[in-house]
Short mmCIF file of C-alpha atoms and ligand atoms in Angstrom, two decimals:
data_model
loop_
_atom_site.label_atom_id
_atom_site.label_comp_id
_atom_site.label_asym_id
_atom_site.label_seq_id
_atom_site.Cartn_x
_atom_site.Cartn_y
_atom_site.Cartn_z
CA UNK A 771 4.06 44.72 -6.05
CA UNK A 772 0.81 44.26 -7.94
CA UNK A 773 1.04 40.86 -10.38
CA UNK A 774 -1.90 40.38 -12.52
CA UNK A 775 -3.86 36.94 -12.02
CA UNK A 776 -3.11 33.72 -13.44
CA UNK A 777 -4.90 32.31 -15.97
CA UNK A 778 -6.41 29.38 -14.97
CA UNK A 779 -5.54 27.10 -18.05
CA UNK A 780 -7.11 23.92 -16.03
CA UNK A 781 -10.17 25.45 -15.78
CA UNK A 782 -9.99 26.32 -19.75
CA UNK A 783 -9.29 22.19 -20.44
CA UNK A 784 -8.46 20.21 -17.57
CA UNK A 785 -7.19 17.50 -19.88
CA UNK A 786 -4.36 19.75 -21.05
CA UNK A 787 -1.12 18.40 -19.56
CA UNK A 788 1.50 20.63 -21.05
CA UNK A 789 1.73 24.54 -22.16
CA UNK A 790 4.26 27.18 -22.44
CA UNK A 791 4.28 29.66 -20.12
CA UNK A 792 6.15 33.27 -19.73
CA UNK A 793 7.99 34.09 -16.10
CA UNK A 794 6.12 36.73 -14.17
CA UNK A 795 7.54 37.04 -11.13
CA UNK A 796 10.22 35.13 -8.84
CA UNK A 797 10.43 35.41 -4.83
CA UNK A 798 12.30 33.44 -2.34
CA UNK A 799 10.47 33.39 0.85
CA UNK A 800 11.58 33.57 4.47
CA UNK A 801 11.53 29.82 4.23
CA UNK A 802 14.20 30.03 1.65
CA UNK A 803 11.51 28.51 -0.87
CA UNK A 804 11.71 29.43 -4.08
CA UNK A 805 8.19 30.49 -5.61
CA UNK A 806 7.76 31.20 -9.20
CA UNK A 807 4.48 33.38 -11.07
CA UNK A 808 3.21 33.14 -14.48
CA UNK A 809 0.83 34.39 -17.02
CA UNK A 810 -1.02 31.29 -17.65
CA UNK A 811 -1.04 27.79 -15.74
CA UNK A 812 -1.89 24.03 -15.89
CA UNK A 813 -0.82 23.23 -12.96
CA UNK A 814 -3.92 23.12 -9.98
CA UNK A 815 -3.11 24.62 -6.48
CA UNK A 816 -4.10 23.06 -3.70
CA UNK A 817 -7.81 24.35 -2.56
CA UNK A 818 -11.65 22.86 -2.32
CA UNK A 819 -10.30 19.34 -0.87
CA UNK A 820 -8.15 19.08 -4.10
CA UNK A 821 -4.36 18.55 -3.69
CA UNK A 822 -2.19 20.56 -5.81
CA UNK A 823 -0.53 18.96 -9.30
CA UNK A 824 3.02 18.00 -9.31
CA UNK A 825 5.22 18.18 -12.16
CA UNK A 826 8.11 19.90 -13.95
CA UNK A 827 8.87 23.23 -15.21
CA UNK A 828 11.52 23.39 -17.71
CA UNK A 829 13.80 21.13 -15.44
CA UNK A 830 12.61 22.04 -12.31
CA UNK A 831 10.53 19.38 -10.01
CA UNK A 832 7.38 21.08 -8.81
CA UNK A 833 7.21 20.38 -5.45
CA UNK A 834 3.78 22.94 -5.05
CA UNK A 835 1.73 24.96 -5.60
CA UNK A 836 -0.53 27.79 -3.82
CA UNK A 837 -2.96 30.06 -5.10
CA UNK A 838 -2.84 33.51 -3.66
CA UNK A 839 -5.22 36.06 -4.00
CA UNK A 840 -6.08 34.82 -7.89
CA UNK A 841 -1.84 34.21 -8.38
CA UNK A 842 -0.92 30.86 -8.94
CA UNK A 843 2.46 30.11 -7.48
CA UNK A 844 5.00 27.60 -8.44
CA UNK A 845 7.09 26.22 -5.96
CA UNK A 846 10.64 25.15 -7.78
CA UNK A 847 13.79 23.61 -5.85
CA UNK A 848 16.64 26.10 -7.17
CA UNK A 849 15.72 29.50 -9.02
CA UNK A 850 14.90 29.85 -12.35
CA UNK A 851 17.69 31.77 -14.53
CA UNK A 852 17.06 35.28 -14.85
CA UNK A 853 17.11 35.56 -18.48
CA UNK A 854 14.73 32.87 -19.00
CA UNK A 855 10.63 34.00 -20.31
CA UNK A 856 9.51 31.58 -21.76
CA UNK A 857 9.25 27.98 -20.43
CA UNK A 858 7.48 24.62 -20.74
CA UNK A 859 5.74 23.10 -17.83
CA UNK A 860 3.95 19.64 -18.17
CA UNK A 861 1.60 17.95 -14.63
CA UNK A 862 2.12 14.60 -13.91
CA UNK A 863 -0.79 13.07 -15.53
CA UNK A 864 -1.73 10.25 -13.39
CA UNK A 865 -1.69 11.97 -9.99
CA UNK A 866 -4.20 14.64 -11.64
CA UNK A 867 -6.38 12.23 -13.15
CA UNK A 868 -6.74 10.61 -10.21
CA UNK A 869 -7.63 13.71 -8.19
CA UNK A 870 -10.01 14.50 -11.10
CA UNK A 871 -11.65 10.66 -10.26
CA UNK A 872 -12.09 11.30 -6.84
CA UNK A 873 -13.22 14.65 -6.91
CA UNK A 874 -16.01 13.43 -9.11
CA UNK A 875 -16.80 10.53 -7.61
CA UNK A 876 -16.81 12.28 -4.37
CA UNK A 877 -19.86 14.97 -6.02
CA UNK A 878 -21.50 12.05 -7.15
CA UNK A 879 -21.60 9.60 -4.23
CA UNK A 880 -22.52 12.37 -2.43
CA UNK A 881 -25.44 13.80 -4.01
CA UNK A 882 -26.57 10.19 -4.23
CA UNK A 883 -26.62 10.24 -0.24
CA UNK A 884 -28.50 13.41 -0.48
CA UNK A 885 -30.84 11.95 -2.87
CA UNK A 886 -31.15 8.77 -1.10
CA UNK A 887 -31.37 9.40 2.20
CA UNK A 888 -31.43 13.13 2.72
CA UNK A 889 -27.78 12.79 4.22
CA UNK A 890 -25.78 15.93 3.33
CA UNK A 891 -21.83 15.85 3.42
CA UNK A 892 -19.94 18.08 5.81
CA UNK A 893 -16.51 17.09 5.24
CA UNK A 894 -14.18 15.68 2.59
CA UNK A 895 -10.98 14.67 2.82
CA UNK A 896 -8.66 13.40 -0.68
CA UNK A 897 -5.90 11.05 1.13
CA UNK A 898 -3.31 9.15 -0.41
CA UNK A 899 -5.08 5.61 -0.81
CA UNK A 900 -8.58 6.74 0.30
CA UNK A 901 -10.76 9.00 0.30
CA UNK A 902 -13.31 9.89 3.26
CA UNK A 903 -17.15 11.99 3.51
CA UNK A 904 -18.83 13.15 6.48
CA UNK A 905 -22.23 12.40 6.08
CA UNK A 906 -24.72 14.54 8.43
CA UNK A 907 -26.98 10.99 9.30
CA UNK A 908 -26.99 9.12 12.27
CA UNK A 909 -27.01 5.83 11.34
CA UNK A 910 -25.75 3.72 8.24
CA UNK A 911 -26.42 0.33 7.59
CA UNK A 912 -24.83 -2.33 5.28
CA UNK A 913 -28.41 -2.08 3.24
CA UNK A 914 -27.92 1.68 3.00
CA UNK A 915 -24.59 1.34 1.97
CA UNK A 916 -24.88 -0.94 -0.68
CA UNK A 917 -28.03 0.96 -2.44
CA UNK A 918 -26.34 3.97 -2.39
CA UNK A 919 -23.19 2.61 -4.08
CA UNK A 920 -25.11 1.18 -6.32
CA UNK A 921 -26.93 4.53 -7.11
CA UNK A 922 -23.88 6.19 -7.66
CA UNK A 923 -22.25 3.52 -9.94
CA UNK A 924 -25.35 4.11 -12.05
CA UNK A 925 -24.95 7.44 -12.66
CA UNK A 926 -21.10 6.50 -13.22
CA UNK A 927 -22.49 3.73 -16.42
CA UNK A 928 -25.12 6.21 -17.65
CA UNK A 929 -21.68 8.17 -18.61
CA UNK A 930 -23.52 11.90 -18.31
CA UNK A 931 -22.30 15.25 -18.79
CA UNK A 932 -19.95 16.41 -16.00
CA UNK A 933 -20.13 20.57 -16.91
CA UNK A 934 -18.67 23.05 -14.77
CA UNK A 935 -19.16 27.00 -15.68
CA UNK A 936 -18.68 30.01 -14.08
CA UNK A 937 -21.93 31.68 -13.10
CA UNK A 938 -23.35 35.34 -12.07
CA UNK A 939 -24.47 35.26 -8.05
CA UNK A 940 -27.78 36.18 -9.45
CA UNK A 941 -27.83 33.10 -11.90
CA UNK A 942 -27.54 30.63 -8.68
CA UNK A 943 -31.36 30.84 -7.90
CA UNK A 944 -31.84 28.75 -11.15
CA UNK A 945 -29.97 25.94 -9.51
CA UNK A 946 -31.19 23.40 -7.17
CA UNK A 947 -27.64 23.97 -5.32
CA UNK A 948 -26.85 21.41 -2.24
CA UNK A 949 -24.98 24.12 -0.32
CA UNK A 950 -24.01 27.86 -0.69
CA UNK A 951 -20.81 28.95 -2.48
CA UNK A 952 -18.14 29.76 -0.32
CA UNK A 953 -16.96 32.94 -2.72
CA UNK A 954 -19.12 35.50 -3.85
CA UNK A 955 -17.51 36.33 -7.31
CA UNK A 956 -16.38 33.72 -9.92
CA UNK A 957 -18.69 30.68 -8.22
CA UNK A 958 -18.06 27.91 -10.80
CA UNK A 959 -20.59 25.60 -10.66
CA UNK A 960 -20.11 21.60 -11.60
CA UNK A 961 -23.36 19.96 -12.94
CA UNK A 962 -24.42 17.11 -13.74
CA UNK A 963 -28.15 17.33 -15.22
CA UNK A 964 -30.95 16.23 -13.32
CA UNK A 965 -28.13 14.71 -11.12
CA UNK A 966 -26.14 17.25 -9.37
CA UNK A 967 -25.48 20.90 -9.11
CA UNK A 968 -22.39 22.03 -7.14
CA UNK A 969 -20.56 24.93 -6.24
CA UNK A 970 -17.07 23.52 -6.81
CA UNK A 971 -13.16 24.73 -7.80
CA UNK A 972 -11.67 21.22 -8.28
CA UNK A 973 -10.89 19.80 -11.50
CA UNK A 974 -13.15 16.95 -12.78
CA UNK A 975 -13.83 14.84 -16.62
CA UNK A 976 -16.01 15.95 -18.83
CA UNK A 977 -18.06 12.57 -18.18
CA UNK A 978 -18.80 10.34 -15.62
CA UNK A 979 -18.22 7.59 -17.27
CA UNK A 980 -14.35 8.53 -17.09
CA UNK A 981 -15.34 8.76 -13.04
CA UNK A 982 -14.72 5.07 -12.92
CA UNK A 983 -15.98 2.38 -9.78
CA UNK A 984 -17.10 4.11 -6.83
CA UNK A 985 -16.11 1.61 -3.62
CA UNK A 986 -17.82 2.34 -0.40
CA UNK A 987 -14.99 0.51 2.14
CA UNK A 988 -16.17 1.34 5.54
CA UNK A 989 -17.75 3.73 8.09
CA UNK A 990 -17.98 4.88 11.67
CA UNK A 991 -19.47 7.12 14.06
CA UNK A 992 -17.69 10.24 14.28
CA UNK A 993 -18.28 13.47 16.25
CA UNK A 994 -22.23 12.51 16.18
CA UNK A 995 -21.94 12.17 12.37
CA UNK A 996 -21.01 9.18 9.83
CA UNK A 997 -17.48 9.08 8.26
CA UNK A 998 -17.05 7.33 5.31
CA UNK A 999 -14.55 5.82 3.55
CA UNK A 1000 -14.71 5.27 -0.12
CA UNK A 1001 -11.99 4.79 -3.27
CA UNK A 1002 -13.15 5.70 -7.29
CA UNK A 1003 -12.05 4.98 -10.33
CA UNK A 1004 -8.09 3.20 -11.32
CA UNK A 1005 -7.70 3.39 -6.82
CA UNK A 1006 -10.91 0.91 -6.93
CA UNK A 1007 -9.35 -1.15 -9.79
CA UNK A 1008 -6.19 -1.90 -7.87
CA UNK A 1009 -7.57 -2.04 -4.43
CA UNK A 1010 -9.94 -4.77 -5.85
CA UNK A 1011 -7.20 -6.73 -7.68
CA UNK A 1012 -5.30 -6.52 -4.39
CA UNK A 1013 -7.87 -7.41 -2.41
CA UNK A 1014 -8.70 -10.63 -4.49
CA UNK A 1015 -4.82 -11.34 -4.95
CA UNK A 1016 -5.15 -11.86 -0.89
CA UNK A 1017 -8.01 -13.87 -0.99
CA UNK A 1018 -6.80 -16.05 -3.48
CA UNK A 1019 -3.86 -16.76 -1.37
CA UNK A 1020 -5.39 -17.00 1.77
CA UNK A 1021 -8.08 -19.75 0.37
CA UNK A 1022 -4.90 -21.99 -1.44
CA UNK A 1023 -3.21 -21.52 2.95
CA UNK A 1024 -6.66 -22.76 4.29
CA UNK A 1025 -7.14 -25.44 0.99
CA UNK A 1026 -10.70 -24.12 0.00
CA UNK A 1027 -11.67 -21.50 -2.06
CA UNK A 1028 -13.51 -18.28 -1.63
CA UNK A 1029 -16.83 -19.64 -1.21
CA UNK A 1030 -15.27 -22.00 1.32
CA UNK A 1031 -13.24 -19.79 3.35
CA UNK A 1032 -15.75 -18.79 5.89
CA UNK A 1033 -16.28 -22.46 7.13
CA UNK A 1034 -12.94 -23.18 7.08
CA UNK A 1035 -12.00 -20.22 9.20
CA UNK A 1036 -14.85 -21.38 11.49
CA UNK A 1037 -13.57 -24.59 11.57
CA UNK A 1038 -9.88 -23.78 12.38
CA UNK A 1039 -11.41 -21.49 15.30
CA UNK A 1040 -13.17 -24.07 16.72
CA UNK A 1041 -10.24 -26.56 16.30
CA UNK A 1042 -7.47 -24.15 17.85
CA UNK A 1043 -10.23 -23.34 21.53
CA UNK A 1044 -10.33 -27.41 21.43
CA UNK A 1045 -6.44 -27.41 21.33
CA UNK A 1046 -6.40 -24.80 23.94
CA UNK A 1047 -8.18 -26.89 25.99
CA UNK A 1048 -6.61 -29.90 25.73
CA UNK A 1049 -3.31 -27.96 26.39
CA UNK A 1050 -4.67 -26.84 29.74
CA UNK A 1051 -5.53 -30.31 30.67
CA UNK A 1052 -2.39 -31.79 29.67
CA UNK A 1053 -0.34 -28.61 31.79
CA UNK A 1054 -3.06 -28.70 34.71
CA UNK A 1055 -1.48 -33.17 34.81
CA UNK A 1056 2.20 -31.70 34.52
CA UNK A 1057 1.29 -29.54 37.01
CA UNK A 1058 0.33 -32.22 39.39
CA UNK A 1059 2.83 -34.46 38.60
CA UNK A 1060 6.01 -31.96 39.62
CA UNK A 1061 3.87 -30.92 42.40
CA UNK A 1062 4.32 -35.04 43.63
CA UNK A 1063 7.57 -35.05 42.70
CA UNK A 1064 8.52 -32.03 44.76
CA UNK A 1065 6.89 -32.64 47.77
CA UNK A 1066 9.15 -36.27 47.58
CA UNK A 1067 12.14 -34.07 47.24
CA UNK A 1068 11.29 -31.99 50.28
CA UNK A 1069 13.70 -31.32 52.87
CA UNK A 1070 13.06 -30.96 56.61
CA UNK A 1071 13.55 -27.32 58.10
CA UNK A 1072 12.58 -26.29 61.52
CA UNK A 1073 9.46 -28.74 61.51
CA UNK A 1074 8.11 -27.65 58.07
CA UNK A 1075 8.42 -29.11 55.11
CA UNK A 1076 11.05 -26.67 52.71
CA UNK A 1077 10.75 -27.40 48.78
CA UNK A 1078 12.80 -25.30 46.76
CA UNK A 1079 13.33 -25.49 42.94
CA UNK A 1080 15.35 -23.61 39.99
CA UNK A 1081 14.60 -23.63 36.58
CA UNK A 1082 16.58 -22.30 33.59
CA UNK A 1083 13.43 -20.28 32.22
CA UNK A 1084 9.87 -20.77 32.98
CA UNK A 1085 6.74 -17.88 33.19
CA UNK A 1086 6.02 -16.46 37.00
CA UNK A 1087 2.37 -17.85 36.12
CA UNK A 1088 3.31 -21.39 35.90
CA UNK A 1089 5.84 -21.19 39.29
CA UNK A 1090 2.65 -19.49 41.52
CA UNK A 1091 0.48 -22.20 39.96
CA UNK A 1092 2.92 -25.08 41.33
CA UNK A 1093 3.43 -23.34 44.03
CA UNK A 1094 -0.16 -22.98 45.04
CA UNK A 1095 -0.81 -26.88 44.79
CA UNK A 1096 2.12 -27.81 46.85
CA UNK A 1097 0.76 -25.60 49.69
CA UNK A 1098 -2.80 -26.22 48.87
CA UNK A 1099 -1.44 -29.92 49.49
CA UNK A 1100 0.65 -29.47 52.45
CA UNK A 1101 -0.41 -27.31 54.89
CA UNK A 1102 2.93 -26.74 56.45
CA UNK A 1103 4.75 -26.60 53.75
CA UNK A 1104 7.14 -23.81 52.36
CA UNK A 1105 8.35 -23.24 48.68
CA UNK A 1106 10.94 -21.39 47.23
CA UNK A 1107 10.58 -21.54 43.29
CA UNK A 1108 12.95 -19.77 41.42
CA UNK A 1109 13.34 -18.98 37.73
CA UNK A 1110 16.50 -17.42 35.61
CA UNK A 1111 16.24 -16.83 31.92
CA UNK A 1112 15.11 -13.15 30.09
CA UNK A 1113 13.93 -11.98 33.98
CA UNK A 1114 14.92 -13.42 37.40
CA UNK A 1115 11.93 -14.17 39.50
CA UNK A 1116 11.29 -15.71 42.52
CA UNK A 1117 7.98 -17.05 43.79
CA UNK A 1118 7.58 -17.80 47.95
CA UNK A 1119 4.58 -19.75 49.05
CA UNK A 1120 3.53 -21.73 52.51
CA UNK A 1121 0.93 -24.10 53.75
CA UNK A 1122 -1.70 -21.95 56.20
CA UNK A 1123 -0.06 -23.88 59.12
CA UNK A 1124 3.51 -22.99 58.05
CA UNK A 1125 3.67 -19.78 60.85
CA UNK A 1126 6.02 -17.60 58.16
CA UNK A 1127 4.43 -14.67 56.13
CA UNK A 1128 5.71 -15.04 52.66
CA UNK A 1129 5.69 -11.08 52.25
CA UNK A 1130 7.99 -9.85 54.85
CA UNK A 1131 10.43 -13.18 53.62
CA UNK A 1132 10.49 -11.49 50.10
CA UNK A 1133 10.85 -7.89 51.44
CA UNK A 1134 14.22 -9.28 52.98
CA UNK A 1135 15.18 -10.64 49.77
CA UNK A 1136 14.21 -8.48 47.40
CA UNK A 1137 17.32 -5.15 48.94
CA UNK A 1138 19.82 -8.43 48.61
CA UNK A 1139 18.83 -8.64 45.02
CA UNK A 1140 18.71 -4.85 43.93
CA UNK A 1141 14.66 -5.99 43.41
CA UNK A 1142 11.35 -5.18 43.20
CA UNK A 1143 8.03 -7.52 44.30
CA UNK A 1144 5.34 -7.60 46.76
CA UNK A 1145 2.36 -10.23 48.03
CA UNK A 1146 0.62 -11.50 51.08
CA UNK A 1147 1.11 -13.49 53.71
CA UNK A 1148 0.34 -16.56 52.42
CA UNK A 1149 2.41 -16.14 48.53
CA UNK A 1150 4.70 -13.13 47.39
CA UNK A 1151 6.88 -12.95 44.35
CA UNK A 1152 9.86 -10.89 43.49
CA UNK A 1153 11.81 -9.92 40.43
CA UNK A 1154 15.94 -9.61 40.78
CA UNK A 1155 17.77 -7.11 38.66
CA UNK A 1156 19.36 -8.90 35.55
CA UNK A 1157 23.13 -9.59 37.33
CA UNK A 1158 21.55 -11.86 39.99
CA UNK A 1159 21.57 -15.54 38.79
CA UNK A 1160 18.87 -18.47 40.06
CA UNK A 1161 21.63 -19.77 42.62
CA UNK A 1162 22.32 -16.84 44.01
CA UNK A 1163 18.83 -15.62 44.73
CA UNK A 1164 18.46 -19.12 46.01
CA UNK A 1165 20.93 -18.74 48.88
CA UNK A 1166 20.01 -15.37 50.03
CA UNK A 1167 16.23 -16.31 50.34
CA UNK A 1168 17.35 -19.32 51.98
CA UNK A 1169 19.81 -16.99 54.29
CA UNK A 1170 16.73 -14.78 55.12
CA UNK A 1171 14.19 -17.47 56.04
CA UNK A 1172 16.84 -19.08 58.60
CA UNK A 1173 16.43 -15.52 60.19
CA UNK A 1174 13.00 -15.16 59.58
CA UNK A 1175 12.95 -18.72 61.82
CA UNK A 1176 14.93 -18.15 64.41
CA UNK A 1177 12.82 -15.34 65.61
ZN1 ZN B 831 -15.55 19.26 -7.38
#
């Protein structure tokens, strides 16, 4: 099946945003994707970096589109009737436009690299919210950054001539081109005088001017080159308002405005380590003080000292810290502290004169309470599974360390 190629009404006009079109061909593919051919298009298919136009035809949501071997294709959700020729297709507007400001802006911010600072672009990616270059350069700095920007927002004010044409391979030579067509017959170039010259399929205004703000966001080192992320035109608008809308509310949170907010974030900083800090202190006396009160409630056990403790939910840090000052205290002491809540633990500690190793009393306890756990000599820990409450633990550990005594 031979189909003759599509003509290319967006390279014609790419401000046209409806025609009339007559059926060439329908296929359904293996994918059970319906794919429809016509004489004459407005609608771009994806290709050079450029995402494909959505849209309708007649009724039918384009969903999108491919360009095969000089045939536009048309992918539609059901079939179109057989009887029907001639039909009306119309892009969605906005989503092209925007392409059309990216695209641009993308030529123009890089050529202003190139210009600038000899950096030529490998890569370029169109997302959804941003837009990214490669840039073949080492390093960029903020300085860099912001001159170049600047560059390219001139050329964006200076509103010049954005021209693309189709061009003989032996015409190129008359063109300072950046980099080498990828096709060797119909090489449309895009040019902007004394600017930019640019073998290019995309679809781009007929002035920069319509280009809008180019936004340099960010950059990082990637694969040994610099990737860069950027927005143009209506995407720089919003992002901008957005950004601002954000600010604005974070300044009325902190009571300052923008020119304020840096301090006041420095000061809150500052303010919340000092609170940490005094929050240690006040924990590190809490500490102390149940470590008092515990050793008073200690109980005599085969001539140590046995201190054992439950609490409804408290973190394993806190019990290994309390722990650790009763036996740093009371050299033949032994504590049991034990905590329910979202997990069951258990911490075991003893004095270094308390003649029990803490490790082989928790590997006793730990089959007893379907756990898992693990330590030295001098303090283990444990974890119980989720069916084993404080008390219980409590009386199998102390059950195990009468055994571990009598030894
Ligand atoms: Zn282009």
């Amino acid at each position: 099946m031979l189909i003759s190629a599509t003509t290319k009404l967006y390279y014609q006009n790419p401000y046209w945003r409806e025609c009339t079109a007559t059926v060439l061909h329908q296929v359904t593919d293996e994918f059970q994707k319906n794919w429809v051919a016509f004489d004459q298009t407005i609608f771009y298919p994806t290709g050079g970096g450029q995402p494909h136009d959505t849209g309708y035809i007649g009724q039918h949501k384009v969903l999108d589109v491919e360009d095969r071997e000089g045939v536009v294709w048309h992918q539609i959700e059901n079939p179109l009737h057989s009887d029907q020729k001639q039909i009306q297709m119309s892009i969605d507007w906005d989503r092209r436009f925007d392409h059309m400001q990216q695209h641009a802006g993308q030529h123009i911010l890089s050529a202003a690299f190139a210009e600038e600072y000899r950096a030529s672009t490998i890569g370029f990616h169109l997302g959804q919210e941003t837009c990214t270059i490669d840039l073949d350069i080492k390093e960029l700095t903020e300085e860099m950054a912001k001159e170049v920007e600047a560059y390219a927002n001139q050329i964006v004010f200076e509103n010049r001539d954005i021209i693309a044409r189709f061009v003989h391979e032996e015409e190129l030579e008359k063109y300072p081109l950046r980099k080498k067509p990828t096709v060797e017959e119909d090489i449309r170039l895009v040019i902007i005088p004394d600017f930019d010259y640019n073998p290019c399929g995309g679809t781009h205004p007929n002035r920069t001017g319509e280009v809008g703000p180019i936004l340099i966001l960010q950059w990082e080192k990637h694969k040994g080159h610099i990737r860069l992320e950027f927005t143009v035109g209506k995407r720089t608008v919003e992002r901008l308002h957005d950004k601002h809308a954000l600010l604005r509310q974070v300044s009325r949170l902190l009571q300052t405005n923008e020119a304020g907010l840096q301090e006041a974030l420095l000061r809150l900083h500052t303010e919340q380590k000092e609170l940490a800090d005094e929050l240690l202190q006040v924990k590190e006396a809490l500490f102390s003080h149940e470590k008092d009160m515990l050793i008073r409630q200690a109980e005599q056990l085969a001539d140590r000292m046995l201190i054992t403790q439950r609490y409804e939910e408290r973190p394993l840090s806190e019990l290994q810290k309390i722990a650790q000052l009763i036996t740093g205290q009371e050299a033949n002491a032994i504590v049991l502290l034990i905590t329910g809540g979202t997990k069951q633990q258990f911490v075991c500690a003893c004095g270094k004169e308390a003649d029990v190793e803490m490790n082989t009393w928790v590997k006793r306890i730990l089959p007893r309470v379907e756990g898992k756990g693990g330590g030295n000599a001098l303090i283990a820990q444990g974890g119980a599974a989720s069916t084993y409450n404080p008390d219980q633990i409590h009386t199998y550990a102390r059950e195990e360390l009468q055994i571990l005594l009598e030894k």
